[in-house]
Structure formats: structure tokens, C-alpha cells
Amino acid sequence: MRVRLAMKEDVDAVLSLAQEQVVEAHSHLPFDREIAEASFHEGISNGDLLIVAEGSDGNLVGFLGGRLHGYSFCSGVFVNLDILYVRPDKRGTRAAAELLLEYIRWGHIVGAREIYLGTDNPQMADRTARVYERLGASRVGYQHRIIARGQ
């Protein structure tokens, strides 16, 4: 398993994984490849983090996107985990942990005062929270959502 920065050549594989993630965690929303592709290119060019986990066969098994933000009330920056996805057949391997460790390392490199982790996948929330806690994170609240009418 190797974690590395996403490259332009990874666009099709990452978008395929992203579509799987949307079906799993956001089945009420459509996957728009054009929007996802624009987000991919923005993510690899704007200083935010977009990394991939590559299996021993060279195929991508997961990816992670994180963003750098400034505080609205004090100096400094924090990083926020936007998306983490690992193929179902590779869950339970080191893929998610390796992606997360690289994300945390990146947070330290950019001088983040806080490194936020979260999940929006209701099927995996408890399992994911335990992984975060093993990596040193503490729970600081809950995230809730309301699916707007007609969605």
C-alpha cells in the first residue's frame, strides 16, 4: 500500500471511487461527473490536499481530500477532512489509516492549530470514529443533517 499525491492521470480512477462513495453515503444525491472532475482538478492545483492509496497492483483503492481554512475569529489555520473513501473490499486493511496519517502529517506541515476529522457515512460512522480515536482524535460534538424536501 502506497499513499501519494493525486495526479492528473488519476482523474478517472478517483472519480470512479468518488461515484461509489456518493452511492454509498449520499444515495439521495446525483453524481455529476463534470462537477466532480472540476473539483478534482481544483483539489490538485489549489494547495489543498488530495491523496490516493495505491494497492500493490497499482490500482487505486481509496482517496482522501482535505482543505485548509482560516479561522473567522482568531489568527491561524485549521484543516478539515472533506472526503475519505476506501473501496469496500479494502476496508480493514491499512488503507484508511495510511490516508489519515498522511492527512494529519499534512495538517502539521501547514501549521494547522486544529485538525478536524469527520464522517458523513451513516453505515460506517461508529467504526470510523473508533479509527479516528485510535489516531489521537477526540470527539467534540456531532454532525447532523436534514435532507431538504424533494431531494
mmCIF file of N, CA, C and O in Angstrom, residues 3 18-19 21 51 53 55 60 73 75 101 106 112 116-117 134 144:
data_model
loop_
_atom_site.group_PDB
_atom_site.id
_atom_site.type_symbol
_atom_site.label_atom_id
_atom_site.label_comp_id
_atom_site.label_asym_id
_atom_site.label_seq_id
_atom_site.Cartn_x
_atom_site.Cartn_y
_atom_site.Cartn_z
ATOM 1 N N VAL A 3 0.669 5.560 -0.266
ATOM 2 C CA VAL A 3 -0.123 6.783 -0.294
ATOM 3 C C VAL A 3 0.713 7.848 -0.981
ATOM 4 O O VAL A 3 1.892 8.003 -0.688
ATOM 5 N N ALA A 18 -15.093 8.130 -6.247
ATOM 6 C CA ALA A 18 -15.992 9.168 -5.734
ATOM 7 C C ALA A 18 -17.451 8.817 -6.018
ATOM 8 O O ALA A 18 -18.326 9.026 -5.172
ATOM 9 N N GLN A 19 -17.699 8.258 -7.189
ATOM 10 C CA GLN A 19 -19.065 7.857 -7.516
ATOM 11 C C GLN A 19 -19.530 6.744 -6.584
ATOM 12 O O GLN A 19 -20.672 6.752 -6.117
ATOM 13 N N GLN A 21 -18.564 6.349 -3.548
ATOM 14 C CA GLN A 21 -18.784 6.996 -2.258
ATOM 15 C C GLN A 21 -20.138 7.694 -2.225
ATOM 16 O O GLN A 21 -20.864 7.620 -1.235
ATOM 17 N N ILE A 51 -5.073 13.110 -1.854
ATOM 18 C CA ILE A 51 -4.138 11.991 -1.872
ATOM 19 C C ILE A 51 -4.888 10.701 -2.194
ATOM 20 O O ILE A 51 -6.098 10.616 -2.002
ATOM 21 N N ALA A 53 -4.608 6.202 -2.171
ATOM 22 C CA ALA A 53 -3.969 4.976 -1.705
ATOM 23 C C ALA A 53 -3.912 4.034 -2.896
ATOM 24 O O ALA A 53 -4.930 3.763 -3.534
ATOM 25 N N GLY A 55 -2.843 0.320 -4.341
ATOM 26 C CA GLY A 55 -2.577 -1.067 -3.968
ATOM 27 C C GLY A 55 -1.295 -1.571 -4.612
ATOM 28 O O GLY A 55 -0.703 -0.915 -5.473
ATOM 29 N N LEU A 60 -5.892 2.151 -7.668
ATOM 30 C CA LEU A 60 -6.268 2.966 -6.519
ATOM 31 C C LEU A 60 -7.345 2.257 -5.710
ATOM 32 O O LEU A 60 -8.300 1.730 -6.272
ATOM 33 N N PHE A 73 -12.302 34.000 13.694
ATOM 34 C CA PHE A 73 -12.295 34.697 14.978
ATOM 35 C C PHE A 73 -10.917 34.829 15.604
ATOM 36 O O PHE A 73 -10.776 35.442 16.662
ATOM 37 N N SER A 75 -6.273 34.326 14.696
ATOM 38 C CA SER A 75 -5.253 34.045 13.699
ATOM 39 C C SER A 75 -4.994 32.548 13.623
ATOM 40 O O SER A 75 -5.315 31.805 14.543
ATOM 41 N N LEU A 101 -3.179 9.144 8.339
ATOM 42 C CA LEU A 101 -1.881 9.541 8.890
ATOM 43 C C LEU A 101 -1.214 10.587 8.009
ATOM 44 O O LEU A 101 -0.607 11.546 8.510
ATOM 45 N N TRP A 106 0.098 16.283 7.013
ATOM 46 C CA TRP A 106 -0.083 17.493 6.228
ATOM 47 C C TRP A 106 -0.588 18.634 7.113
ATOM 48 O O TRP A 106 -0.118 19.770 7.000
ATOM 49 N N ALA A 112 -1.408 23.874 10.986
ATOM 50 C CA ALA A 112 -2.785 23.919 11.487
ATOM 51 C C ALA A 112 -2.805 23.899 13.012
ATOM 52 O O ALA A 112 -2.062 23.143 13.639
ATOM 53 N N TYR A 116 -9.318 18.651 11.869
ATOM 54 C CA TYR A 116 -10.670 18.115 12.018
ATOM 55 C C TYR A 116 -10.870 16.852 11.183
ATOM 56 O O TYR A 116 -10.442 16.779 10.038
ATOM 57 N N LEU A 117 -11.521 15.896 11.800
ATOM 58 C CA LEU A 117 -11.894 14.641 11.157
ATOM 59 C C LEU A 117 -13.403 14.474 11.319
ATOM 60 O O LEU A 117 -13.959 14.884 12.329
ATOM 61 N N ARG A 134 -8.305 6.107 17.697
ATOM 62 C CA ARG A 134 -7.024 5.390 17.778
ATOM 63 C C ARG A 134 -5.875 6.245 17.249
ATOM 64 O O ARG A 134 -4.724 6.062 17.636
ATOM 65 N N HIS A 144 -25.143 16.564 12.210
ATOM 66 C CA HIS A 144 -26.480 16.130 11.824
ATOM 67 C C HIS A 144 -26.815 16.746 10.476
ATOM 68 O O HIS A 144 -26.235 17.761 10.093
#
